[in-house]
Tab-separated table of C-alpha atoms and ligand atoms in Angstrom:
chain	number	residue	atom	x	y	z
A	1	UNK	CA	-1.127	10.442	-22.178
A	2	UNK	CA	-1.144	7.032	-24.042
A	3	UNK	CA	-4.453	5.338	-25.362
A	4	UNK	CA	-5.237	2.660	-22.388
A	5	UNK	CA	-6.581	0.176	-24.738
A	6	UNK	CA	-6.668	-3.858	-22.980
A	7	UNK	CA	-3.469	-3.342	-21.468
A	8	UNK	CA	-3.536	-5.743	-18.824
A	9	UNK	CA	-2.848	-4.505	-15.356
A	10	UNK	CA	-2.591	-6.924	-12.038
A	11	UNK	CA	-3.501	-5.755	-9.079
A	12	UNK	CA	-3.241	-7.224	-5.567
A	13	UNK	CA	-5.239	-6.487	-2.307
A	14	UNK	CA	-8.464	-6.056	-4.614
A	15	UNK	CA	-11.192	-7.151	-1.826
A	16	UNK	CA	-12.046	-3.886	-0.432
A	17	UNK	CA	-10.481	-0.017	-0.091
A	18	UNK	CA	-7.647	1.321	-2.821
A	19	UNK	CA	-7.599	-1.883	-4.557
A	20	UNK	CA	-11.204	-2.447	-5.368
A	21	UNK	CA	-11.645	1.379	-6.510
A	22	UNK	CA	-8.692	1.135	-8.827
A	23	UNK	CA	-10.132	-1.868	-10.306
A	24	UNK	CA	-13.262	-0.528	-11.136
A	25	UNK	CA	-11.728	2.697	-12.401
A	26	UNK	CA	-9.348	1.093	-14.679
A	27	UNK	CA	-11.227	-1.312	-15.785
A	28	UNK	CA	-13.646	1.394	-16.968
A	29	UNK	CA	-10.995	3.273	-18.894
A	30	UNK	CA	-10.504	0.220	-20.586
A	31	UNK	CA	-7.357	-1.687	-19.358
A	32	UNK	CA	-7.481	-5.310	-19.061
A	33	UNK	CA	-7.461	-5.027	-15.016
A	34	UNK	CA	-6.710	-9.175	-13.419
A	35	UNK	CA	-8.301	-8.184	-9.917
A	36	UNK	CA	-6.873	-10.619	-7.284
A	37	UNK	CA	-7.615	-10.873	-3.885
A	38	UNK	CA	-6.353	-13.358	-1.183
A	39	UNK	CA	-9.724	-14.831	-0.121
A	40	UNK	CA	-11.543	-17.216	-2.262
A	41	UNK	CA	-14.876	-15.542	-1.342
A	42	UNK	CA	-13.996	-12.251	-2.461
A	43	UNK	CA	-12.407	-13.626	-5.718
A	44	UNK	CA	-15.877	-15.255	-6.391
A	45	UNK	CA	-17.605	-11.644	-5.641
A	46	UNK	CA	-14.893	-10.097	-8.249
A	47	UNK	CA	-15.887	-12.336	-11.007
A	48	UNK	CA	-19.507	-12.039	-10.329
A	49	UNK	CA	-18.739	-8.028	-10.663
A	50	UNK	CA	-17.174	-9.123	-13.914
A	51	UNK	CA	-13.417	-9.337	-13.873
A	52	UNK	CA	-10.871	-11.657	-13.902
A	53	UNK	CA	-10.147	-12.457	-10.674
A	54	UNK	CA	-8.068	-14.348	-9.160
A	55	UNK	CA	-6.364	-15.611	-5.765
A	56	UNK	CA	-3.123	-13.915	-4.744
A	57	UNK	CA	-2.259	-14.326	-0.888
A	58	UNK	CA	1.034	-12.391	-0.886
A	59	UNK	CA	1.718	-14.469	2.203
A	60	UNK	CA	1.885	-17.820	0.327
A	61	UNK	CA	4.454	-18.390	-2.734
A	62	UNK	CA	2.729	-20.625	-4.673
A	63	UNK	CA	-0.337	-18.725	-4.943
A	64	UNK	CA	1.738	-15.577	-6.014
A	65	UNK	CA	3.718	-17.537	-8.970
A	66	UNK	CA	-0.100	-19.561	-9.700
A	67	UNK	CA	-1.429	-16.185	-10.098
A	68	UNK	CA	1.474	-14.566	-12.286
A	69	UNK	CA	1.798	-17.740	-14.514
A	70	UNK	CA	-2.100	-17.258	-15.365
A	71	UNK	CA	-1.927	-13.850	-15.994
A	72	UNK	CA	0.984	-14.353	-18.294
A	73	UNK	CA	-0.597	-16.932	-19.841
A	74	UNK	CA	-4.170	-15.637	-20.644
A	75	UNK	CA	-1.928	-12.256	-21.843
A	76	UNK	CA	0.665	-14.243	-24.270
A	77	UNK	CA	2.935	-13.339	-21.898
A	78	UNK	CA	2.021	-9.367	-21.991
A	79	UNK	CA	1.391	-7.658	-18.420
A	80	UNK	CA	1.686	-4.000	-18.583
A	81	UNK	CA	1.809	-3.106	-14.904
A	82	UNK	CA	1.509	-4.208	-11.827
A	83	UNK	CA	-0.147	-2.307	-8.774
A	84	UNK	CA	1.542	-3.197	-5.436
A	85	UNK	CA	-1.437	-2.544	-3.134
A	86	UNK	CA	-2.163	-5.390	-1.030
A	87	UNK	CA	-0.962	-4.788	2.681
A	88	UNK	CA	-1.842	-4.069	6.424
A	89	UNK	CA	-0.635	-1.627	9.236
A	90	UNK	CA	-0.016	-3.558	12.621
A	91	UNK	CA	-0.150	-1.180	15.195
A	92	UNK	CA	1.631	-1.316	18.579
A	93	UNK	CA	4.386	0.487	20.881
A	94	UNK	CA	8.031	-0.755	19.192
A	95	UNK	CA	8.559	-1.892	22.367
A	96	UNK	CA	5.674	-4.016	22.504
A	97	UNK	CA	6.253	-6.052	19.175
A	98	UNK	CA	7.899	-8.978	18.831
A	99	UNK	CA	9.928	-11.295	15.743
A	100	UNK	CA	7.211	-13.074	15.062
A	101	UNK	CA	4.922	-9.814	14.363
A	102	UNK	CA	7.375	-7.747	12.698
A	103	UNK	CA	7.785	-10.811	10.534
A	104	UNK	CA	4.068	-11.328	9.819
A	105	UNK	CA	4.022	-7.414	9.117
A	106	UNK	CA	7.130	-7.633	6.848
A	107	UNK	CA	6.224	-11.172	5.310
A	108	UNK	CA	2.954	-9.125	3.532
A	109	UNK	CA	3.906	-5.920	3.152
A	110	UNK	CA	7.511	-5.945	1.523
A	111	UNK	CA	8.737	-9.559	0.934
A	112	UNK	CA	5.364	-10.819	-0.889
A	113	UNK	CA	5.701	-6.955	-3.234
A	114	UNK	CA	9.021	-8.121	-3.945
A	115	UNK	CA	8.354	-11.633	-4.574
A	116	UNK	CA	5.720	-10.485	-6.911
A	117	UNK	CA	7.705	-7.978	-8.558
A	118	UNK	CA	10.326	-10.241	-9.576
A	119	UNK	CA	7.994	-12.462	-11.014
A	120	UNK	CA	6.344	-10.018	-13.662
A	121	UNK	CA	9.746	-8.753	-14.351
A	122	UNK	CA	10.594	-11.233	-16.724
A	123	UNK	CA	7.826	-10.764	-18.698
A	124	UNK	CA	8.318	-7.022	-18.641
A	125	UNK	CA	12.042	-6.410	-19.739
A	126	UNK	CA	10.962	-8.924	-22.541
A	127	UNK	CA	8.572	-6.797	-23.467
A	128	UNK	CA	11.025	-3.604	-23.064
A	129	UNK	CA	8.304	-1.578	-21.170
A	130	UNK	CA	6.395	-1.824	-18.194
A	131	UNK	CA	4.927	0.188	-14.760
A	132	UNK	CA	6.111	-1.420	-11.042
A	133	UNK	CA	3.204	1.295	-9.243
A	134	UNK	CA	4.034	0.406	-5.790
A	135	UNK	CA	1.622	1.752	-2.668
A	136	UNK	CA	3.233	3.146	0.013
A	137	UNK	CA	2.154	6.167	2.985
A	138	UNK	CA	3.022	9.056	3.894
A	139	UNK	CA	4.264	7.057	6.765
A	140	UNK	CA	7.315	5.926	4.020
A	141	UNK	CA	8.336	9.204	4.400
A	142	UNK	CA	7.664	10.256	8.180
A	143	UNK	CA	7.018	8.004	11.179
A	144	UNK	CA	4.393	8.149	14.058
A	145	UNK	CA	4.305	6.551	17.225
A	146	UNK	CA	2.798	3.411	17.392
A	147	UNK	CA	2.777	2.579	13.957
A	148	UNK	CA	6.370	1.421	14.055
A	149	UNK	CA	5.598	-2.080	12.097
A	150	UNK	CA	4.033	-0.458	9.357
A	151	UNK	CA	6.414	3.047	9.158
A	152	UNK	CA	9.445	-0.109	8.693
A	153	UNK	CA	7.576	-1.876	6.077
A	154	UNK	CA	6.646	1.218	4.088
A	155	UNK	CA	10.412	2.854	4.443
A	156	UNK	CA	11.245	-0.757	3.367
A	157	UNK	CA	9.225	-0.548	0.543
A	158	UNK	CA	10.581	3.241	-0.272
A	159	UNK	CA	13.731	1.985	-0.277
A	160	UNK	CA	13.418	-0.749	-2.207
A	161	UNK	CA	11.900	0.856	-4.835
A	162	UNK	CA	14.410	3.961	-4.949
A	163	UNK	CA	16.883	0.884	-5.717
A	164	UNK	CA	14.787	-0.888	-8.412
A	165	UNK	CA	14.110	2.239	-9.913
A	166	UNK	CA	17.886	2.718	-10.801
A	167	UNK	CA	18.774	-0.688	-12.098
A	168	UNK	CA	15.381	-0.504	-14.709
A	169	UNK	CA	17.217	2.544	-16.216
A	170	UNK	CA	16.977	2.317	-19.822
A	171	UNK	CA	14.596	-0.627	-19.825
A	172	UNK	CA	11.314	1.033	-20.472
A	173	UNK	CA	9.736	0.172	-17.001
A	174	UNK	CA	8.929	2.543	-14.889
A	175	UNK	CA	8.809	2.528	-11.054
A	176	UNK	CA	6.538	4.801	-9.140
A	177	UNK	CA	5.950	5.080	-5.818
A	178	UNK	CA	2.094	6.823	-4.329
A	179	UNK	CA	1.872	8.307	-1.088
A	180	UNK	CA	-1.867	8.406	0.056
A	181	UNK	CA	-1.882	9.952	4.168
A	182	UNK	CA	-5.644	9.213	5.000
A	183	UNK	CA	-8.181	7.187	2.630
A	184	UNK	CA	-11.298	5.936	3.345
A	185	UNK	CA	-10.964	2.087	3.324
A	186	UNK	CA	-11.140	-0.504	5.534
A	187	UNK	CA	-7.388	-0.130	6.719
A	188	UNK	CA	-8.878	0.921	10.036
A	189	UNK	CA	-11.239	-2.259	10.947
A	190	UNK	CA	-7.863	-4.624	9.687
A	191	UNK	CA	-5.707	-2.741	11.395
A	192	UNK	CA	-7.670	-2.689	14.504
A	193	UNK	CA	-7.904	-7.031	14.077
A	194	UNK	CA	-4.038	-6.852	13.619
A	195	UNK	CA	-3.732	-4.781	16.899
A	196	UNK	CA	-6.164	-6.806	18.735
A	197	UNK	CA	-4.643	-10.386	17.524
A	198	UNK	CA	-0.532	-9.549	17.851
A	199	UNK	CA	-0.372	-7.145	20.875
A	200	UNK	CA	0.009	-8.105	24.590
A	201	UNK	CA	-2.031	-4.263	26.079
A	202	UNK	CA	-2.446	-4.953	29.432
A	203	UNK	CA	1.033	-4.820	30.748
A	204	UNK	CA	2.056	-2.432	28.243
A	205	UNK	CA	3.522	1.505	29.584
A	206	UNK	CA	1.319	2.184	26.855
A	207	UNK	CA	-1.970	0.455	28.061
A	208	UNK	CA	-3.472	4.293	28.815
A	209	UNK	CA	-2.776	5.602	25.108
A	210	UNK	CA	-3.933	1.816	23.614
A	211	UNK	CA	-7.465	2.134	24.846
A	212	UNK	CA	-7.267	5.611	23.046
A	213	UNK	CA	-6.112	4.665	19.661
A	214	UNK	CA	-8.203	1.736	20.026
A	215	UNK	CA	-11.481	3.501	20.047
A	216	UNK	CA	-10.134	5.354	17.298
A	217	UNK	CA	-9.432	2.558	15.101
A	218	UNK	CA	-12.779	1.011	16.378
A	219	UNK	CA	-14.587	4.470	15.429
A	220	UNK	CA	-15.714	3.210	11.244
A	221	UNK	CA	-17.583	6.653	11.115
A	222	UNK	CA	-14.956	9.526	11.902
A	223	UNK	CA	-12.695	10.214	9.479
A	224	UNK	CA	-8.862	11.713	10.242
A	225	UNK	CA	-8.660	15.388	9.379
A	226	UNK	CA	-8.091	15.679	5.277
A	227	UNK	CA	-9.487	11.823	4.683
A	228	UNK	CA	-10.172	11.665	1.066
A	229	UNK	CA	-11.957	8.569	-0.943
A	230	UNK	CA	-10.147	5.745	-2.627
A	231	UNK	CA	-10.465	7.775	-6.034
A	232	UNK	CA	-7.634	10.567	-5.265
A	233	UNK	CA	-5.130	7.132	-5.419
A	234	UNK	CA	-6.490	5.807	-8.457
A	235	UNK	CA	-5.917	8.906	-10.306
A	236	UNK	CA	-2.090	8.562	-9.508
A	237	UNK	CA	-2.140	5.170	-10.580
A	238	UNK	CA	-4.115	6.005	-13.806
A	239	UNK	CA	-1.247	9.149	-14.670
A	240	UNK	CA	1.524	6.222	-13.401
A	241	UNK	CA	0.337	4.062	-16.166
A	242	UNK	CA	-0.177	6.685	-18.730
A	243	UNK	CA	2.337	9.321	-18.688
A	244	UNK	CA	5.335	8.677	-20.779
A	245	UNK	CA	7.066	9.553	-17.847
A	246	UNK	CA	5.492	9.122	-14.466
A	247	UNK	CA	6.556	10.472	-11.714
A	248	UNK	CA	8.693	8.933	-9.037
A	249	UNK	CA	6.903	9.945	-6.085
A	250	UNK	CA	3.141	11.181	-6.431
A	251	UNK	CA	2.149	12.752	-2.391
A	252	UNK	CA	-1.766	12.150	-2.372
A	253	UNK	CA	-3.665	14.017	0.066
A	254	UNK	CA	-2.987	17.508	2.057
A	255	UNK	CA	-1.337	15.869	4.625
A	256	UNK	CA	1.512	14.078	2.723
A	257	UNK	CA	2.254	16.889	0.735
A	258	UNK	CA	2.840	18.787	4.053
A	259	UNK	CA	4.985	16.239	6.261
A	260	UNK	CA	7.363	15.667	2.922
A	261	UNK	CA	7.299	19.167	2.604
A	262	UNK	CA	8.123	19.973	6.735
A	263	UNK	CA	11.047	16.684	6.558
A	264	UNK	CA	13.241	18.543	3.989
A	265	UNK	CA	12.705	21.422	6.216
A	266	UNK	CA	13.182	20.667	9.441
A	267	UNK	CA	15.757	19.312	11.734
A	268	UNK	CA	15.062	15.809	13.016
A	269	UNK	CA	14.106	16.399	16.348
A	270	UNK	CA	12.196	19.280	15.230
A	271	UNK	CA	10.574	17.226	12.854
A	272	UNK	CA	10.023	14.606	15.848
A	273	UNK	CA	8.120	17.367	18.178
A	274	UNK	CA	5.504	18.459	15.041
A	275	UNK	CA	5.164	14.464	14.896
A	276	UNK	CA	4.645	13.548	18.400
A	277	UNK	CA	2.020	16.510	18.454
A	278	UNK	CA	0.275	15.053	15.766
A	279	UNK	CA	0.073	11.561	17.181
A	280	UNK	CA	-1.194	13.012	20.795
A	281	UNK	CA	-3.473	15.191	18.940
A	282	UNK	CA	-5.589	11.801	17.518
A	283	UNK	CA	-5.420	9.810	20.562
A	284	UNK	CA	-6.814	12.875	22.946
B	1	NAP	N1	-6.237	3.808	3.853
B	1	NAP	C1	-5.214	4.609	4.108
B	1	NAP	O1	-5.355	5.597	4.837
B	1	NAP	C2	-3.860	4.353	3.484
B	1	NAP	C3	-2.882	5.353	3.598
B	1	NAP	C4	-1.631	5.124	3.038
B	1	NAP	C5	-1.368	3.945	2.375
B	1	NAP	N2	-2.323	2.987	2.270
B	1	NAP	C6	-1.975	1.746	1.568
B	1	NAP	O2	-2.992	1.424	0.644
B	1	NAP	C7	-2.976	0.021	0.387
B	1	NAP	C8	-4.401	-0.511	0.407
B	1	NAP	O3	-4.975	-0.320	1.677
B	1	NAP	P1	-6.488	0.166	1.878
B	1	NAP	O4	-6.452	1.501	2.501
B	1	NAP	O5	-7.279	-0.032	0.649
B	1	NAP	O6	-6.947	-0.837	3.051
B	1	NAP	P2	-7.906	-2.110	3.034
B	1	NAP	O7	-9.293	-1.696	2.637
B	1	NAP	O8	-7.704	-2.764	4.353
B	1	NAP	O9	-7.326	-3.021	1.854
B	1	NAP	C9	-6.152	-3.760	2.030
B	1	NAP	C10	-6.150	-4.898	1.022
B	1	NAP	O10	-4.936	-5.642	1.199
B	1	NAP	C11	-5.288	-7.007	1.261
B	1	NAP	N3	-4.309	-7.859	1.941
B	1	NAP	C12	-3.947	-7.881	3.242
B	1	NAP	N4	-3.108	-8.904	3.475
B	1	NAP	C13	-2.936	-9.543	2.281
B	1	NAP	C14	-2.212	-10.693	1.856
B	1	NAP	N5	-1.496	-11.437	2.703
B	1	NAP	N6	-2.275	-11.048	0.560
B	1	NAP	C15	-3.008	-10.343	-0.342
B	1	NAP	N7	-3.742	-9.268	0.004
B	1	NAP	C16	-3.695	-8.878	1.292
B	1	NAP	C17	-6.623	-7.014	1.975
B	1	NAP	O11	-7.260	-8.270	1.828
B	1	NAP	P3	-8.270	-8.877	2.968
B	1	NAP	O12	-9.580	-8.163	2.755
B	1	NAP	O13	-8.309	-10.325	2.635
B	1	NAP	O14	-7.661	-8.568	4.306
B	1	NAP	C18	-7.310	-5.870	1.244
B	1	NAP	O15	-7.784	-6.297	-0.010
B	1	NAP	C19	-2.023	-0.574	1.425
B	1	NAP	O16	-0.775	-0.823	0.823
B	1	NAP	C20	-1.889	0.529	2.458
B	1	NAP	O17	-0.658	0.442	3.131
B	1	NAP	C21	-3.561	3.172	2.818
């Protein structure tokens, strides 16, 4: 492990959950950590708590190249890493999404990543090092009904980053890719809005099962089986940044570590019954 010393780190999604834990965590092992968040409220709550915050809606370009350009500027051009974090998980039946909410899903949670990516990489491969720590699920490695929005944009994101990976060979950034299955955040309560806001329930086949997963998402209080805190990520992002070489994949929580484990053993449509028991076991 590598002294941390003011290396500056940008991180999107910053508001609440993963990104707001990381901040704090980072910031106290002393990187330089530009907190950014898409709301201007929550950027003014961020610099109260003492960073440098600023507004990045992943959804807009201009705020993600104002953003970069100030970062690069306040660092003399010098961003370490970035953390990839900022995203949502629209829920719904495949068959009960349409373009425009696949697009909205997509729009945040891969095309604004890669927009931002290729911005800092400039900056980076001048510099002849850097970290791309990119958050993904355990559902970039294994799907489950009803999530099918979210499963595309994280295999999206999986791929995408198995690619970039490859062509920053030999350029001293690294690209690693974290895995969390359930953290306490407030994915839940946004993912819930999402659901509420983009799906047409009542003459869904799945109406019966929607009221089901809806009091789940609706239920702040119960945790999924193996839930850990916003911490376990931060760790992986904290050995991302400082091994010399980080890992490609890091599987946090029991869970992930058990569905990658069961997809390189199982047959697909084995692999489909242990998932479809899973997703009737937390809508029961
Ligand atoms: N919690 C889990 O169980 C879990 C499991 C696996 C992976 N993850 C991943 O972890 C990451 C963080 O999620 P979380 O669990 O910390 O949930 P969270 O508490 O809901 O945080 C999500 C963050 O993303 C931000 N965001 C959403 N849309 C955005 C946009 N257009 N531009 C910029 N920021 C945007 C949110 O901002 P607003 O407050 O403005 O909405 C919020 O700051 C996500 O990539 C998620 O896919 C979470």
């Amino acid at each position: 492990m590598s002294p941390s010393t003011s290396r500056a780190v940008l991180i999107t999604g910053c508001s609440t959950g993963i990104g707001a834990c990381t901040a704090r965590i980072l910031r106290e092992r002393g990187y330089r950590v530009f907190a950014t968040a898409r709301r201007s409220e929550d950027v003014a709550r961020l610099k109260q708590e003492g960073f440098e915050a600023l507004q990045l809606d992943l959804l807009d370009s201009a705020s993600i190249h104002g953003a970069v350009a100030e970062v690069l500027h306040r660092t003399d051009g010098h961003l370490y890493a970035l953390f990839n974090n900022g995203a949502y998980g629209q829920p719904g039946a495949v068959e009960d999404l349409n373009r425009a909410t696949l697009r909205a899903q997509l729009e945040t949670n891969v095309l604004g990543w890669l927009e931002l990516t290729n911005a800092v990489l400039p900056a980076m491969r001048r510099a002849g090092e850097g970290r791309i720590i990119q958050n993904s699920s355990v559902l970039g490695l294994v799907a489950l009904r009803l999530r099918g929005a979210y499963v595309t944009s994280k295999f999206a994101i999986e791929g995408m980053s198995d690619t970039l990976r490859q062509e920053l060979h030999g350029t001293g950034i690294h690209v690693a890719l974290i895995e969390p299955g359930p953290i306490r955040s407030e994915f839940r309560a946004n993912a819930l809005k999402a659901f509420r806001y983009h799906i047409q329930r009542d003459h869904s086949p799945w109406h019966e099962t929607y009221r089901a997963a809806e009091a789940r998402m609706a239920n702040a209080e119960a945790d999924a089986p193996f839930t850990l805190g916003p911490e376990a990520v931060a760790r992986c992002v904290v050995h991302a940044l400082e091994a010399r070489r980080p890992r490609v994949r890091y599987h946090v929580t029991f869970p992930t570590r058990l569905f990658a484990f069961l997809r390189w053993l199982l047959p697909a449509r084995a692999m489909d019954a242990v998932l479809r028991g899973v997703s009737r076991g937390e809508n029961r």
